[in-house]
Coordinates of C-alpha atoms and ligand atoms in Angstrom, one line a residue:
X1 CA -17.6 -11.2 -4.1
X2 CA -17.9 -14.2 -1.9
X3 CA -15.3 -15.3 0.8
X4 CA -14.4 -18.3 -1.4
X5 CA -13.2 -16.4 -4.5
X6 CA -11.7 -13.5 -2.7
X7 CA -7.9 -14.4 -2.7
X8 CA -7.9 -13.2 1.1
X9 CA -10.9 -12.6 3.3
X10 CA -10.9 -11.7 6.9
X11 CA -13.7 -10.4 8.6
X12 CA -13.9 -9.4 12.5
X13 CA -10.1 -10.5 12.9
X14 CA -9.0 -9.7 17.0
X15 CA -5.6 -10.0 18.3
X16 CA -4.7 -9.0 21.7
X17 CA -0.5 -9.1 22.7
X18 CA -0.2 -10.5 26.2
X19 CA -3.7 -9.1 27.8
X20 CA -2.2 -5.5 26.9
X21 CA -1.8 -4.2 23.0
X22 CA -5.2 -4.5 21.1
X23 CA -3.2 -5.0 18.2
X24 CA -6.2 -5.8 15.6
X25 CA -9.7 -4.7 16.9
X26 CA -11.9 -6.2 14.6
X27 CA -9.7 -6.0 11.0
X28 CA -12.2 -6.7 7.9
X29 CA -10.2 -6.7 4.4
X30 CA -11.6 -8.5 1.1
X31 CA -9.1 -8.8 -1.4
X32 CA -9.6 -9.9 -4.7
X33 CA -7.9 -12.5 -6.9
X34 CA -5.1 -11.1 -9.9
X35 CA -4.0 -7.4 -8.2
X36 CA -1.8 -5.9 -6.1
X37 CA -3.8 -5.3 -2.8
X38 CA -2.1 -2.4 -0.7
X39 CA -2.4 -2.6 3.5
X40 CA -1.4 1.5 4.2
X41 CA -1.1 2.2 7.6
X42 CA 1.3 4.5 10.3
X43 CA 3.7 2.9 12.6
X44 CA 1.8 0.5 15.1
X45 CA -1.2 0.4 13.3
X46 CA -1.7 -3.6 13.0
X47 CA -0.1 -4.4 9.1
X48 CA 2.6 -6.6 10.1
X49 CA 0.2 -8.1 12.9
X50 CA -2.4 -8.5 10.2
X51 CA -0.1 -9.7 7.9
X52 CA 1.0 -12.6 9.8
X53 CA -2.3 -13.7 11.2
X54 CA -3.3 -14.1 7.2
X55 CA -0.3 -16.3 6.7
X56 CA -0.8 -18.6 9.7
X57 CA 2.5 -16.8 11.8
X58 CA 0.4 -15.6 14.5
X59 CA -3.1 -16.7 15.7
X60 CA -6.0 -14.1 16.0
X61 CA -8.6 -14.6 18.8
X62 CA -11.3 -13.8 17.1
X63 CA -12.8 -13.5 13.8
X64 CA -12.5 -15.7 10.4
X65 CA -10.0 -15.5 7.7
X66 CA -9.8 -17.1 4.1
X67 CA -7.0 -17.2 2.2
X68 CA -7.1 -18.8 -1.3
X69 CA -10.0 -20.3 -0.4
X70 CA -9.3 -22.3 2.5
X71 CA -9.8 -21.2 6.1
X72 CA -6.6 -20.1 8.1
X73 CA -7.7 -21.6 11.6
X74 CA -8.8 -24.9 10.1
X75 CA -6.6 -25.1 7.5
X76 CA -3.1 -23.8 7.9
X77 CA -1.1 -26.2 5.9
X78 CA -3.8 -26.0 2.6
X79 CA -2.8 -21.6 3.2
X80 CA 0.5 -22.2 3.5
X81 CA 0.8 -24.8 0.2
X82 CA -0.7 -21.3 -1.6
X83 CA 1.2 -18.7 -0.4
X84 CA 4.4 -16.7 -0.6
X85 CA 6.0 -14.9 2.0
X86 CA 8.8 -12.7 2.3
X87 CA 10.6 -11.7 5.6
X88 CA 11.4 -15.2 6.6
X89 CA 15.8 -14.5 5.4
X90 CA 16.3 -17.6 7.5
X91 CA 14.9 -19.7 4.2
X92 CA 17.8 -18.2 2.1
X93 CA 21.8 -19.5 2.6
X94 CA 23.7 -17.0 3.5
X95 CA 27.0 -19.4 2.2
X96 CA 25.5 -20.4 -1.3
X97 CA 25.1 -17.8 -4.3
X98 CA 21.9 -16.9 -5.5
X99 CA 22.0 -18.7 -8.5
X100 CA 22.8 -22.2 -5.7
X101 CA 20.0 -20.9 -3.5
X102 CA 17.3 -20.7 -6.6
X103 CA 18.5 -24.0 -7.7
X104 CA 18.3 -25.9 -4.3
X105 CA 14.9 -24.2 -3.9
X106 CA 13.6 -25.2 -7.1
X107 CA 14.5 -28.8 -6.3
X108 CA 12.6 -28.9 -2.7
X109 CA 9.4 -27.7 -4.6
X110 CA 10.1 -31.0 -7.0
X111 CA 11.7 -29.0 -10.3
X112 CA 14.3 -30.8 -12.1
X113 CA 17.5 -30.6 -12.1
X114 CA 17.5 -28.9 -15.9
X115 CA 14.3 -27.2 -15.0
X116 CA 15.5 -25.6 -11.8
X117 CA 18.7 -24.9 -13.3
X118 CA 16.9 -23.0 -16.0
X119 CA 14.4 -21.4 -14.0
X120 CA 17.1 -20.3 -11.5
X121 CA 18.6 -18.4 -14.8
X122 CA 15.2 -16.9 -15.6
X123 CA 14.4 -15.4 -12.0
X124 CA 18.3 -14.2 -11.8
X125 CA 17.8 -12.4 -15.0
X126 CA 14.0 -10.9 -13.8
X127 CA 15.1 -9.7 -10.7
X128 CA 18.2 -7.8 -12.0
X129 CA 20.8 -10.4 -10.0
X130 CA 22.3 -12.2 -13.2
X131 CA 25.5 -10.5 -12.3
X132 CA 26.0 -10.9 -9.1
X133 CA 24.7 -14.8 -9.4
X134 CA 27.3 -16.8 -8.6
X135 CA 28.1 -14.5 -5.4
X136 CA 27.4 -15.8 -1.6
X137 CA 24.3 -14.3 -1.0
X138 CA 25.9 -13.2 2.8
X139 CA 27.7 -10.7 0.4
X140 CA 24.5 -9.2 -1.1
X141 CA 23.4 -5.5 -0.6
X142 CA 20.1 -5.0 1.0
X143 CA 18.2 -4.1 -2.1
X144 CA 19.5 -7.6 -3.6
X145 CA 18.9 -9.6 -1.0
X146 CA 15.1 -8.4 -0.8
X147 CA 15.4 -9.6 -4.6
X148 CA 16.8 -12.9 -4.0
X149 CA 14.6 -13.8 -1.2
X150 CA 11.3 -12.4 -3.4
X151 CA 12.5 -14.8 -6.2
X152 CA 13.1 -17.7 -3.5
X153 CA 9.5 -17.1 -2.4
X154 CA 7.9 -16.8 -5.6
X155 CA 9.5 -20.4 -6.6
X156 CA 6.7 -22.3 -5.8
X157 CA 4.3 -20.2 -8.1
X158 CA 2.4 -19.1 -4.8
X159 CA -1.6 -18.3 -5.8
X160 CA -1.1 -15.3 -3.1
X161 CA 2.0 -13.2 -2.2
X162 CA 2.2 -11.3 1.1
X163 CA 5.1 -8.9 1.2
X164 CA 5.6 -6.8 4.4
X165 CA 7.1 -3.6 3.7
X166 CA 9.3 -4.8 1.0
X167 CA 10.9 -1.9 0.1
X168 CA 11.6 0.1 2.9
X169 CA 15.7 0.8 3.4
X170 CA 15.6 0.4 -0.2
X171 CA 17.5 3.3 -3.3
X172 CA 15.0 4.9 -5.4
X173 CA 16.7 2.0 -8.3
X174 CA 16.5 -1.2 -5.9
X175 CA 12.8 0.3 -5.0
X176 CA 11.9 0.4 -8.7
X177 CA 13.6 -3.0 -9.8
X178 CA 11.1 -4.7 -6.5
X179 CA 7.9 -2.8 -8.2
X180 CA 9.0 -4.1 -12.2
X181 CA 9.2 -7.9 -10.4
X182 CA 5.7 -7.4 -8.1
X183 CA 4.2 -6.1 -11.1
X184 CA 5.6 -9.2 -13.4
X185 CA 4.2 -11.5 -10.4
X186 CA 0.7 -9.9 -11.3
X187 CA 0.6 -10.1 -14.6
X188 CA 1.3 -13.9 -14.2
X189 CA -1.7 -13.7 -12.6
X190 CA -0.4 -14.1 -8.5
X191 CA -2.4 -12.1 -6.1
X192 CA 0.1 -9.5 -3.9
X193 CA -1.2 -8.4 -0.7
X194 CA 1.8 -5.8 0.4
X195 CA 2.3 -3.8 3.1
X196 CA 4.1 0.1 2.5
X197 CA 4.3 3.1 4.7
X198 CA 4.8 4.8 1.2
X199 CA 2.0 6.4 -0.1
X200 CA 3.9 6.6 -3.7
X201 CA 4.5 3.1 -3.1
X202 CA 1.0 2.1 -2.6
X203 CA -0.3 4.7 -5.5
X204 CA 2.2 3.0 -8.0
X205 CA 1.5 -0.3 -7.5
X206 CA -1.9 -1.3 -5.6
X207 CA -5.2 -1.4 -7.6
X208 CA -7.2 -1.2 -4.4
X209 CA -5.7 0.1 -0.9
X210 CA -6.8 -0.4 2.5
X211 CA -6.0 2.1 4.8
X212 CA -5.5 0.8 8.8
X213 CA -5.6 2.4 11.7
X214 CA -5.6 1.4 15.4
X215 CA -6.0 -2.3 14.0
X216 CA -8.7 -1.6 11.8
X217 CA -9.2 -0.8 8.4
X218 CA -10.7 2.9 8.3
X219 CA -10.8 3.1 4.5
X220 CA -10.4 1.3 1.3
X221 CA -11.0 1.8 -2.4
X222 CA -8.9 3.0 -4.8
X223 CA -6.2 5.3 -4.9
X224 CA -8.6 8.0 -6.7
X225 CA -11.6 6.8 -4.4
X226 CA -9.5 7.8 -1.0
X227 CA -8.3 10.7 -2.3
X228 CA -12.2 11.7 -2.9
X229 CA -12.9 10.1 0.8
X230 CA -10.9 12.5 1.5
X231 CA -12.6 15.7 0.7
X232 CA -12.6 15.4 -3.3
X233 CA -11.3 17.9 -5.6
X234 CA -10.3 21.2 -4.4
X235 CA -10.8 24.5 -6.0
X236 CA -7.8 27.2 -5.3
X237 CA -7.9 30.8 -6.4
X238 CA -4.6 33.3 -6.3
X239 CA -6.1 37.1 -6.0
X240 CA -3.8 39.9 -6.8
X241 CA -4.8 42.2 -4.2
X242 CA -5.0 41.4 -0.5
X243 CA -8.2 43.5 -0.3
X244 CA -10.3 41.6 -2.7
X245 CA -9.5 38.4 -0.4
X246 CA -13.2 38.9 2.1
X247 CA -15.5 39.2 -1.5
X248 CA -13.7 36.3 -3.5
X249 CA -14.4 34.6 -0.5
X250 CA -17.8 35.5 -0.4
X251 CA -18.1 34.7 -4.1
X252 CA -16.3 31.0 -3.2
X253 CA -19.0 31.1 -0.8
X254 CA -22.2 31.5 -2.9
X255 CA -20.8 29.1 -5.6
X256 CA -19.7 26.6 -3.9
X257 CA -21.7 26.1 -0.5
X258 CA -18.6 26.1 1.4
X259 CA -16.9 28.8 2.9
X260 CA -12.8 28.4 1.6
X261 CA -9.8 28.1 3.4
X262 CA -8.1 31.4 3.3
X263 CA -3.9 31.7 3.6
X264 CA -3.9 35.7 3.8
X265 CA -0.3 35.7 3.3
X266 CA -0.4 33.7 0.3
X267 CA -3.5 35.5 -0.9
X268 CA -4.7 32.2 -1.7
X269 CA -8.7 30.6 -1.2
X270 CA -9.4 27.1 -1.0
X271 CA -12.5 25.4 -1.1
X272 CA -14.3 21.9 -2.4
X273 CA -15.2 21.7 -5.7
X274 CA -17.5 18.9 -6.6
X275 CA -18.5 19.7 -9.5
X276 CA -15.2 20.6 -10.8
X277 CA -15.2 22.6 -14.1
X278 CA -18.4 24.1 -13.4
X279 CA -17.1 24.9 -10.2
X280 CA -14.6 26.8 -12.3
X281 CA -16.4 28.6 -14.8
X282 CA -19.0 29.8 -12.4
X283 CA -16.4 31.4 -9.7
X284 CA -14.1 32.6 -12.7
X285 CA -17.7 34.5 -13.9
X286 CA -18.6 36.0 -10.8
X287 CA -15.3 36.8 -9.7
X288 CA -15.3 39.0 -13.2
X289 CA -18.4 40.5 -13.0
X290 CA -17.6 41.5 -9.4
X291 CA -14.1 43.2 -10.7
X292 CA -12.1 40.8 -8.9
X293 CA -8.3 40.4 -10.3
X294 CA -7.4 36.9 -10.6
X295 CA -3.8 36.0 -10.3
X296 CA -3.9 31.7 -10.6
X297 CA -6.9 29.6 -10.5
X298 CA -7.2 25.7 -10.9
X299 CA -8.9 22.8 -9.7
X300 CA -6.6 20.3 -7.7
X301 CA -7.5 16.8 -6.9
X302 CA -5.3 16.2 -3.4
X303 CA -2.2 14.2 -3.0
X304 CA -2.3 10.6 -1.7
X305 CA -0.4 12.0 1.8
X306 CA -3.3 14.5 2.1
X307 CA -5.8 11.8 2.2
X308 CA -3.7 9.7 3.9
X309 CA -3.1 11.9 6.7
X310 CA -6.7 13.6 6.9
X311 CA -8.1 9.5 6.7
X312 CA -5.6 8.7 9.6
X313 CA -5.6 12.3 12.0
X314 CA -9.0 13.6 11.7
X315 CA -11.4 10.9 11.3
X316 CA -10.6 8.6 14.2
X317 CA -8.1 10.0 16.3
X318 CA -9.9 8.3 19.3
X319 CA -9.4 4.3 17.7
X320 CA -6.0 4.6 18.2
X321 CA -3.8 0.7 19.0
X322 CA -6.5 0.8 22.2
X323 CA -4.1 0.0 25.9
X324 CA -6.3 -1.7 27.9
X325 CA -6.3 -0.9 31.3
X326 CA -4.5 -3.5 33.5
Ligands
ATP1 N1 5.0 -9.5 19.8 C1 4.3 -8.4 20.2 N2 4.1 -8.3 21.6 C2 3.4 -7.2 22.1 N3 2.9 -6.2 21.3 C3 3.1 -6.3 20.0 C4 3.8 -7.4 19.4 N4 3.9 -7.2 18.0 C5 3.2 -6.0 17.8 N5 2.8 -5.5 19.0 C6 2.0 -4.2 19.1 O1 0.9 -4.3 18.3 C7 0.6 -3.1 17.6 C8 0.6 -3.4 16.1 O2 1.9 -3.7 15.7 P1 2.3 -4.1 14.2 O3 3.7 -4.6 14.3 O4 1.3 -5.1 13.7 O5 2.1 -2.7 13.5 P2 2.7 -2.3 12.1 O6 1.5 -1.5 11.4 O7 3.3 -3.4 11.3 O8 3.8 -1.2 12.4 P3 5.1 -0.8 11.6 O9 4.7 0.2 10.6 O10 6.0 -0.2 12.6 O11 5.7 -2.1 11.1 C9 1.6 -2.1 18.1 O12 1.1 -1.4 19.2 C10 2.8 -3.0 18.6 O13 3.5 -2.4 19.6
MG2 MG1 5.1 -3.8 10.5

């Protein structure tokens, strides 16, 4: 995919904080148009720095970035005509109801009066806020006013949607209603780049994830492509007796090509599986034929958090937000 038709491309982005906090180091990220693009990273790791660098907020020093098709540097205003943001509460009136805020916002982006009116109706209803509607928005609950200010920023039919971490502080029901409306926003065919320290988040919703650490992005692919990244699918055998533990090992061993993980207390071996089902069949055989007692056997793809956290600990423990000596 080329940088023009990527909804965002950054390449080589670098952004230092007052000579001290290498807060991106050299971020590359291609998202592409129509999908919900997910930035996963720890505390400190560059998303929200990122984030705002892609959305004109912040400056990077080095590097280029696209964002529906037009460069950030050179063209801010053409980027910020294209995109949605949310964060900025300041846009929404605290002293008007939500159904006064949609309206008035509908008529800056040049709606009429009946369509803004109507519109204002249709968002209300989408975003679950039809009840509380004609309420000052001061009033609202923190999961609705996350709602109000996504359907304030989603007025101006934005080609590209950045959300930093728009669910965090959010119930389990408030947390669902944001993903129904993000996933309404895709299928009307607006790309989503979102932020989440939530792996289920990110799983859920994102069709590609980029995993960031230190102010780079370590990883990316889809959920099931990190999760392989990350060491692929595992093969875990339960022996009844403790004994057997050193020779089911040893059969683990000469199947697989790895020699397993062993929790003695658990009486449970771990090792890769590649090849999954053969994997499988071929330990269950020899463990038989060697008289080994079998208590639970399966093949286990791992968690998101497991190649999450072996993405973000192991691999580049040293690239971590660098301090640069002063
Ligand atoms: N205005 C600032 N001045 C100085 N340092 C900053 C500033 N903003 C961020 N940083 C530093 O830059 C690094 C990246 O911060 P950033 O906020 O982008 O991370 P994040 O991934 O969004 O973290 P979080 O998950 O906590 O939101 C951190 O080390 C942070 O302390
Ligand atoms: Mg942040």
């Amino acid at each position: 995919m080329s940088a023009t038709d990527a909804a965002i491309h950054a390449s080589g982005l670098a952004k230092n904080y007052g000579g001290k906090v290498q807060a991106l180091a050299g971020f590359d990220l291609t998202v592409p148009r129509g999908i919900v693009f997910g930035l996963l990273g720890p505390n400190g790791s560059g998303k929200t720095t990122a984030v705002k660098c892609l959305t004109t907020l912040a400056r990077y020093d080095r590097g280029t970035a696209r964002v529906a098709g037009f460069d950030v540097a050179a063209e801010p205003e053409q980027v910020r005509a294209r995109i949605g943001l949310t964060g900025q509460y300041a846009a929404v009136d605290e002293l008007l109801s939500g159904r006064e805020n949609l309206v008035m916002f509908g008529k800056l982006v040049g709606f009429r009066s009946r369509y803004a009116k109507s519109f204002a109706d249709e968002l209300l209803e989408r975003f679950g806020l039809a009840e509380a509607a004609d309420r000052p928005v001061g009033h609202y609950s923190g999961g609705m006013r996350r709602r109000i200010d996504l359907a304030v920023s989603i007025l101006p039919a934005p080609e590209v949607l950045v959300l930093d971490e728009p669910t965090t502080g959010l119930d389990p029901q408030s947390r669902n209603q944001m993903w129904s409306a993000v996933r309404e926003l895709v299928r009307g065919g607006t790309t989503v780049l979102l932020t989440t320290q939530y792996l289920d988040e990110a799983d859920q919703l994102a069709s590609r994830i980029a995993v960031l650490k230190g102010g780079r992005v370590i990883a990316e692919g889809t959920a099931d492509e990190l999760k392989h990244q990350a060491g692929g699918d595992q093969i875990t055998l339960v022996v009844r007796d403790a004994e057997d533990i050193p020779l089911a090992a040893d059969v683990v061993d000469s199947v697989g090509g790895t020699y397993p993980q062993i929790e003695q207390e658990e009486r449970r071996i771990s090792a890769p599986a590649a090849d999954r089902i053969a994997t499988l069949t071929n330990v269950l055989r020899a463990l038989e034929s060697r008289g080994v007692r079998v208590e639970d056997i399966a093949i286990r793809r791992p968690t998101l958090d497991e190649a999450f956290l072996s993405l973000t600990e192991n691999r580049t423990r040293s690239s971590d937000s660098e301090v640069l000596s002063s």
